[in-house]
Amino acid sequence: MKRFGVLTSGGDTPGMNAAVRAVLKAGLNKGYNVLGIYHGFKGLIDGRIEQLQYPDVHNIIDRGGTILRTARSQDFRSEEGQQKAVEVMQAYNMDGLIVIGGDGSFNGANALAKRGICTVGIPGTIDNDLGYTDFTIGFDTAINNVMSEISKIRDTMRAHDRVGVVEVMGRNCGDIALWAGLVGPADIILLPESPMSWDDAAKQLMVNKLKGRFTSMVIIAEGAGHADDFVDFLKQKTDVEAKAVVLSYIQRGGDPSTADRVLATRLGAKAVDLIEQGVMGGRAVGIRNNAIIDVSLDEALNTKKVFNEELYRLNSIMSKF
Ligand code: F6P
C-alpha cells in the first residue's frame, strides 16, 4: 500500500486544518494511506504517528489551530535528529512527506529532501512572508481578525479622543499591518519595510489633531517596534493621549476565512499530486495570479519577499482627510 505522512509545524495558522483535510481526502482518493504525524518534526522523530481516516477530518475545515498539533523542534535541527526522522519514515514505509508551515518548517522539509525524501511544503503562516507565493494560508483570516478588532478599538478611542496604537504580528514582514491598515483603516502604518520614522508619525498625529481629528489609529507591525514603546515616544514628543493594544494571539485563532479554506484545499490537493509524481529534491506549492504553482524548496526559501509599494502608496492617499 502506498503511504505518505503529513505534519504541521511552526506557529499554527487558521486554515491548517483545511489543508490537512484536503491532503487526506486527495490522498485517499488516489489510493494512499495517509499518516498523520503529531507535534511537527519532533513528533516525526519520536514516532507520534497515526493513520488518518475520513472521520478524523470531519468538521475540521472551519476550525482554527491544527488537529495534528504543532511545535518548533530543536532536536530536528541537528544531523542526528534529521537522520532519525529519515529512519522513522523508512520504518513506516512512507513514500513522501507533506509539511504545512512557514519558512522554518520549509527549512526542515528541505533538510529531509536533501536526504532523499520526497518532500512537499504547503505555505501555512499568518505572516505572508514567503516571497515565492502571493499568499500563505492563514494570512487572510489574520487580517480579517485584525480588522474586526480595530473597529472595536476605534469605538472606544473615539469616545475619549484618543489615539489607538495597535501592534500586530508578522515577524519581519509588515503585510498584516499593511493590508489591515489600508482598509481597517489606519491613519498611520508603521512597517519594517517602510521609511516612515517615529518622528514623522508623531508629527502627523499632531497635524491631525490641529486639523480637528482627535482620534487616529496607528498600526505598528511587530517588526517595526512595540506599541508600548511608540506610546511612550508619543508621550515625550506630543500632547496626544495614546493607548497601546497588542493584538497578539487573537489574530492567529478563529475560524478560517473563505479565501483561506479555498487556498488550503487547492494547495493540499496539489501537494498530493506532487507526492504521486514522486518529485525529488523538495518542492513547495503556492499561488501566483490565482494559479496554483510549485517551485523547488530552495527557490521558495530564497525568493525575496517584495514589499507591496502599491498598497503603501495607496494608503498614503486613503489616509488623507
Ligand atoms: O510566524 C507566526 C507568528 O505568529 C509570528 O507572527 C509571531 O512573531 C510568532 O509566530 C509568535 O510565535 P509564538 O507562537 O512562538 O509565540
Short mmCIF file of C-alpha atoms and ligand atoms in Angstrom, two decimals:
data_model
loop_
_atom_site.label_atom_id
_atom_site.label_comp_id
_atom_site.label_asym_id
_atom_site.label_seq_id
_atom_site.Cartn_x
_atom_site.Cartn_y
_atom_site.Cartn_z
CA MET A 1 0.00 0.00 0.00
CA LYS A 2 1.34 3.44 -0.95
CA ARG A 3 1.59 5.81 2.01
CA PHE A 4 2.80 9.27 2.89
CA GLY A 5 2.91 11.40 6.02
CA VAL A 6 1.60 14.88 6.78
CA LEU A 7 2.58 17.22 9.59
CA THR A 8 2.00 20.81 10.68
CA SER A 9 4.92 22.78 12.07
CA GLY A 10 5.86 26.21 13.47
CA GLY A 11 3.20 28.74 14.52
CA ASP A 12 -0.30 27.42 13.86
CA THR A 13 -2.43 29.27 11.36
CA PRO A 14 -6.15 29.27 10.54
CA GLY A 15 -6.58 27.00 7.53
CA MET A 16 -4.02 24.40 8.59
CA ASN A 17 -6.89 22.03 9.37
CA ALA A 18 -8.45 22.74 6.00
CA ALA A 19 -5.12 21.81 4.39
CA VAL A 20 -4.84 18.58 6.42
CA ARG A 21 -8.38 17.69 5.37
CA ALA A 22 -7.60 18.35 1.70
CA VAL A 23 -4.39 16.31 1.88
CA LEU A 24 -6.20 13.36 3.47
CA LYS A 25 -9.12 13.38 1.06
CA ALA A 26 -6.94 13.83 -2.02
CA GLY A 27 -4.60 11.10 -0.73
CA LEU A 28 -7.38 8.58 -0.05
CA ASN A 29 -8.86 9.41 -3.45
CA LYS A 30 -5.58 8.35 -5.06
CA GLY A 31 -5.42 5.13 -3.03
CA TYR A 32 -2.86 6.24 -0.43
CA ASN A 33 -2.69 5.52 3.26
CA VAL A 34 -2.18 8.91 4.89
CA LEU A 35 -0.24 9.03 8.14
CA GLY A 36 -0.82 11.96 10.48
CA ILE A 37 2.33 12.98 12.33
CA TYR A 38 1.58 14.77 15.61
CA HIS A 39 3.59 17.72 17.03
CA GLY A 40 5.58 18.54 13.91
CA PHE A 41 9.11 17.31 13.26
CA LYS A 42 9.55 16.44 16.94
CA GLY A 43 6.65 14.01 16.62
CA LEU A 44 8.23 12.54 13.50
CA ILE A 45 11.45 11.82 15.39
CA ASP A 46 9.51 10.37 18.32
CA GLY A 47 7.22 8.31 16.09
CA ARG A 48 3.97 10.01 17.15
CA ILE A 49 2.22 8.76 14.04
CA GLU A 50 -1.30 7.51 13.34
CA GLN A 51 -3.10 6.57 10.19
CA LEU A 52 -5.80 9.14 9.35
CA GLN A 53 -9.26 8.25 8.10
CA TYR A 54 -12.22 10.27 6.84
CA PRO A 55 -13.75 10.70 10.35
CA ASP A 56 -10.53 12.35 11.58
CA VAL A 57 -11.10 15.33 9.29
CA HIS A 58 -14.87 15.50 9.64
CA ASN A 59 -15.94 19.05 10.57
CA ILE A 60 -12.45 20.49 10.84
CA ILE A 61 -12.45 22.77 7.78
CA ASP A 62 -13.97 25.53 9.89
CA ARG A 63 -11.66 25.13 12.90
CA GLY A 64 -8.57 27.25 13.65
CA GLY A 65 -5.44 25.67 15.13
CA THR A 66 -4.36 22.23 13.93
CA ILE A 67 -5.68 18.79 14.85
CA LEU A 68 -2.14 17.48 14.29
CA ARG A 69 -0.77 19.96 16.86
CA THR A 70 2.43 21.80 16.06
CA ALA A 71 5.83 22.51 17.54
CA ARG A 72 9.13 24.25 16.89
CA SER A 73 11.64 21.41 17.29
CA GLN A 74 15.23 21.98 18.40
CA ASP A 75 16.08 18.25 18.10
CA PHE A 76 15.26 18.27 14.42
CA ARG A 77 17.86 20.97 13.71
CA SER A 78 20.71 18.51 14.38
CA GLU A 79 22.11 15.99 11.88
CA GLU A 80 21.18 13.18 14.28
CA GLY A 81 17.60 14.43 14.57
CA GLN A 82 17.20 14.56 10.80
CA GLN A 83 18.74 11.11 10.36
CA LYS A 84 16.37 9.73 13.00
CA ALA A 85 13.42 11.29 11.13
CA VAL A 86 14.52 9.55 7.90
CA GLU A 87 14.79 6.22 9.73
CA VAL A 88 11.32 6.61 11.20
CA MET A 89 9.92 7.38 7.75
CA GLN A 90 11.61 4.29 6.35
CA ALA A 91 10.28 2.16 9.21
CA TYR A 92 6.76 3.35 8.37
CA ASN A 93 7.37 2.79 4.62
CA MET A 94 6.43 6.37 3.82
CA ASP A 95 6.78 7.32 0.16
CA GLY A 96 6.77 11.00 0.96
CA LEU A 97 6.06 13.77 3.42
CA ILE A 98 3.88 16.87 3.26
CA VAL A 99 4.93 19.70 5.59
CA ILE A 100 2.48 22.53 6.32
CA GLY A 101 4.17 25.59 7.83
CA GLY A 102 6.28 28.69 7.29
CA ASP A 103 9.92 29.25 6.37
CA GLY A 104 11.35 27.42 9.41
CA SER A 105 9.24 24.39 8.54
CA PHE A 106 10.31 24.62 4.90
CA ASN A 107 13.94 24.56 6.03
CA GLY A 108 13.16 21.33 7.88
CA ALA A 109 11.39 19.89 4.84
CA ASN A 110 14.36 20.83 2.68
CA ALA A 111 16.78 19.08 5.03
CA LEU A 112 14.77 15.86 4.54
CA ALA A 113 14.58 16.42 0.77
CA LYS A 114 18.40 16.63 0.69
CA ARG A 115 18.43 13.23 2.40
CA GLY A 116 16.46 11.72 -0.46
CA ILE A 117 12.91 12.03 0.88
CA CYS A 118 10.09 13.07 -1.48
CA THR A 119 9.00 16.20 0.36
CA VAL A 120 6.39 18.86 -0.43
CA GLY A 121 5.85 22.09 1.51
CA ILE A 122 2.48 23.86 1.85
CA PRO A 123 2.83 27.51 2.97
CA GLY A 124 0.92 27.98 6.24
CA THR A 125 1.72 31.13 8.20
CA ILE A 126 -0.22 34.27 9.07
CA ASP A 127 2.91 36.31 8.28
CA ASN A 128 2.61 36.09 4.45
CA ASP A 129 6.39 36.38 4.38
CA LEU A 130 7.27 33.80 1.71
CA GLY A 131 8.22 35.64 -1.47
CA TYR A 132 7.52 32.84 -3.97
CA THR A 133 3.78 32.77 -3.29
CA ASP A 134 1.29 35.65 -3.39
CA PHE A 135 -0.45 34.37 -0.27
CA THR A 136 0.14 31.93 2.56
CA ILE A 137 -2.65 30.03 4.31
CA GLY A 138 -3.87 31.98 7.36
CA PHE A 139 -2.94 35.47 6.24
CA ASP A 140 -6.43 36.35 5.03
CA THR A 141 -8.03 35.21 8.30
CA ALA A 142 -5.43 37.10 10.32
CA ILE A 143 -6.10 40.40 8.53
CA ASN A 144 -9.85 39.86 8.93
CA ASN A 145 -9.30 39.26 12.66
CA VAL A 146 -7.20 42.42 12.90
CA MET A 147 -9.81 44.48 11.04
CA SER A 148 -12.63 43.43 13.32
CA GLU A 149 -10.54 44.25 16.41
CA ILE A 150 -9.56 47.65 15.01
CA SER A 151 -13.23 48.59 14.66
CA LYS A 152 -13.86 47.84 18.33
CA ILE A 153 -10.75 49.69 19.44
CA ARG A 154 -11.72 52.71 17.31
CA ASP A 155 -15.10 52.96 19.05
CA THR A 156 -13.57 53.43 22.47
CA MET A 157 -10.70 55.63 21.21
CA ARG A 158 -13.21 57.94 19.54
CA ALA A 159 -15.25 58.18 22.74
CA HIS A 160 -12.18 59.56 24.56
CA ASP A 161 -10.47 61.50 21.73
CA ARG A 162 -7.53 59.12 21.98
CA VAL A 163 -5.02 57.69 19.54
CA GLY A 164 -5.08 53.88 19.30
CA VAL A 165 -1.73 52.22 18.64
CA VAL A 166 -2.33 48.61 17.62
CA GLU A 167 0.56 46.16 17.40
CA VAL A 168 0.15 43.22 15.05
CA MET A 169 2.24 40.11 14.34
CA GLY A 170 4.22 39.26 11.22
CA ARG A 171 7.83 38.90 12.39
CA ASN A 172 9.98 40.85 9.92
CA CYS A 173 7.18 41.18 7.40
CA GLY A 174 4.72 44.08 7.51
CA ASP A 175 1.98 42.52 5.37
CA ILE A 176 -0.55 42.04 8.19
CA ALA A 177 -0.14 45.69 9.22
CA LEU A 178 -0.16 46.93 5.62
CA TRP A 179 -3.29 45.11 4.44
CA ALA A 180 -5.30 45.54 7.64
CA GLY A 181 -4.12 49.16 7.86
CA LEU A 182 -5.22 50.03 4.34
CA VAL A 183 -8.83 49.05 4.93
CA GLY A 184 -9.04 48.93 8.76
CA PRO A 185 -8.41 51.74 8.15
CA ALA A 186 -5.37 53.19 9.90
CA ASP A 187 -4.16 56.78 9.65
CA ILE A 188 -0.56 55.66 10.06
CA ILE A 189 1.06 52.32 9.32
CA LEU A 190 4.50 51.59 10.76
CA LEU A 191 6.25 48.76 8.95
CA PRO A 192 9.71 47.22 8.96
CA GLU A 193 9.88 47.79 5.19
CA SER A 194 8.66 51.40 5.00
CA PRO A 195 10.52 54.63 5.53
CA MET A 196 8.16 56.44 7.93
CA SER A 197 10.11 57.35 11.08
CA TRP A 198 8.51 57.56 14.53
CA ASP A 199 9.26 61.30 14.47
CA ASP A 200 7.31 61.75 11.24
CA ALA A 201 4.47 59.65 12.63
CA ALA A 202 4.33 61.82 15.77
CA LYS A 203 4.28 65.00 13.66
CA GLN A 204 1.47 63.58 11.55
CA LEU A 205 -0.61 62.84 14.64
CA MET A 206 -0.09 66.42 15.85
CA VAL A 207 -1.17 67.76 12.44
CA ASN A 208 -4.24 65.51 12.58
CA LYS A 209 -5.13 66.96 15.97
CA LEU A 210 -4.64 70.56 14.78
CA LYS A 211 -6.98 69.82 11.88
CA GLY A 212 -9.60 68.69 14.38
CA ARG A 213 -9.08 64.97 14.10
CA PHE A 214 -8.75 63.93 17.71
CA THR A 215 -8.94 60.18 17.16
CA SER A 216 -6.38 58.48 14.96
CA MET A 217 -5.48 54.84 14.51
CA VAL A 218 -1.88 53.67 14.19
CA ILE A 219 -0.97 50.12 13.22
CA ILE A 220 2.51 49.03 14.07
CA ALA A 221 3.95 45.76 12.75
CA GLU A 222 5.91 43.91 15.43
CA GLY A 223 8.94 44.07 13.12
CA ALA A 224 8.83 47.87 13.34
CA GLY A 225 8.76 48.06 17.15
CA HIS A 226 6.36 47.72 20.05
CA ALA A 227 3.11 49.61 20.61
CA ASP A 228 4.06 50.41 24.24
CA ASP A 229 7.35 51.98 23.17
CA PHE A 230 5.64 54.06 20.50
CA VAL A 231 3.07 55.27 23.02
CA ASP A 232 5.92 56.29 25.40
CA PHE A 233 7.58 58.07 22.48
CA LEU A 234 4.34 59.98 21.76
CA LYS A 235 4.12 61.00 25.42
CA GLN A 236 7.53 62.63 25.17
CA LYS A 237 7.04 64.27 21.77
CA THR A 238 3.35 65.23 21.59
CA ASP A 239 0.32 66.14 23.64
CA VAL A 240 -1.88 63.40 22.15
CA GLU A 241 -3.25 60.79 24.51
CA ALA A 242 -2.37 57.41 23.08
CA LYS A 243 -3.17 53.86 24.20
CA ALA A 244 -1.34 50.71 23.18
CA VAL A 245 -3.10 47.46 22.24
CA VAL A 246 -1.14 44.32 21.42
CA LEU A 247 -3.43 42.00 19.46
CA SER A 248 -1.14 39.01 19.93
CA TYR A 249 -2.67 35.51 19.54
CA ILE A 250 -6.20 36.77 18.88
CA GLN A 251 -5.15 37.38 15.30
CA ARG A 252 -3.88 33.79 14.89
CA GLY A 253 -7.04 31.99 16.06
CA GLY A 254 -10.62 31.60 14.94
CA ASP A 255 -12.37 30.01 12.03
CA PRO A 256 -10.55 30.38 8.72
CA SER A 257 -11.95 32.75 6.10
CA THR A 258 -13.39 31.52 2.82
CA ALA A 259 -10.23 32.60 1.00
CA ASP A 260 -8.05 30.57 3.37
CA ARG A 261 -10.26 27.48 3.14
CA VAL A 262 -10.21 27.60 -0.65
CA LEU A 263 -6.46 28.21 -0.77
CA ALA A 264 -5.78 25.39 1.70
CA THR A 265 -7.96 22.99 -0.27
CA ARG A 266 -6.30 23.83 -3.60
CA LEU A 267 -2.78 23.66 -2.19
CA GLY A 268 -3.46 20.43 -0.28
CA ALA A 269 -4.70 18.66 -3.40
CA LYS A 270 -1.75 19.94 -5.44
CA ALA A 271 0.72 18.71 -2.82
CA VAL A 272 -0.72 15.20 -3.10
CA ASP A 273 -0.39 15.35 -6.93
CA LEU A 274 3.33 16.04 -6.43
CA ILE A 275 3.71 13.17 -3.94
CA GLU A 276 2.08 10.88 -6.51
CA GLN A 277 4.58 12.07 -9.13
CA GLY A 278 7.36 11.17 -6.68
CA VAL A 279 9.05 14.57 -7.06
CA MET A 280 12.57 14.61 -5.67
CA GLY A 281 14.72 17.46 -4.40
CA GLY A 282 11.89 19.08 -2.41
CA ARG A 283 9.00 21.12 -3.81
CA ALA A 284 6.74 23.84 -2.41
CA VAL A 285 3.25 24.64 -3.65
CA GLY A 286 1.94 28.20 -3.80
CA ILE A 287 -0.33 30.60 -5.63
CA ARG A 288 0.58 33.26 -8.18
CA ASN A 289 -2.01 35.34 -10.03
CA ASN A 290 -4.63 32.90 -8.75
CA ALA A 291 -2.91 29.91 -10.40
CA ILE A 292 -1.54 27.08 -8.26
CA ILE A 293 2.17 26.65 -8.84
CA ASP A 294 5.05 24.61 -7.50
CA VAL A 295 8.70 25.55 -7.17
CA SER A 296 11.72 23.92 -5.56
CA LEU A 297 12.01 24.34 -1.80
CA ASP A 298 15.34 26.08 -2.48
CA GLU A 299 13.56 28.64 -4.65
CA ALA A 300 10.74 29.00 -2.13
CA LEU A 301 13.22 29.74 0.63
CA ASN A 302 15.45 32.05 -1.42
CA THR A 303 12.87 34.19 -3.20
CA LYS A 304 12.98 37.59 -1.58
CA LYS A 305 9.63 38.92 -0.45
CA VAL A 306 8.86 42.05 -2.46
CA PHE A 307 7.35 44.91 -0.47
CA ASN A 308 3.98 45.97 -1.86
CA GLU A 309 4.74 49.62 -2.70
CA GLU A 310 1.41 49.99 -4.48
CA LEU A 311 -0.62 49.29 -1.32
CA TYR A 312 1.64 51.50 0.74
CA ARG A 313 1.26 54.43 -1.69
CA LEU A 314 -2.47 53.83 -1.82
CA ASN A 315 -2.66 54.08 1.95
CA SER A 316 -0.92 57.46 1.92
CA ILE A 317 -3.78 58.68 -0.32
CA MET A 318 -6.58 56.91 1.55
CA SER A 319 -5.44 58.13 4.97
CA LYS A 320 -5.72 61.81 3.93
CA PHE A 321 -8.72 63.76 5.15
O1 F6P B 1 5.14 33.14 12.50
C1 F6P B 1 3.87 33.29 13.03
C2 F6P B 1 3.92 34.11 14.30
O2 F6P B 1 2.61 34.25 14.78
C3 F6P B 1 4.59 35.48 14.18
O3 F6P B 1 3.78 36.45 13.58
C4 F6P B 1 4.96 35.77 15.62
O4 F6P B 1 6.04 36.65 15.72
C5 F6P B 1 5.31 34.41 16.14
O5 F6P B 1 4.68 33.45 15.29
C6 F6P B 1 4.91 34.12 17.55
O6 F6P B 1 5.44 32.89 17.90
P1 F6P B 1 5.00 32.02 19.15
O7 F6P B 1 3.76 31.29 18.78
O8 F6P B 1 6.14 31.09 19.38
O9 F6P B 1 4.78 32.98 20.28
#
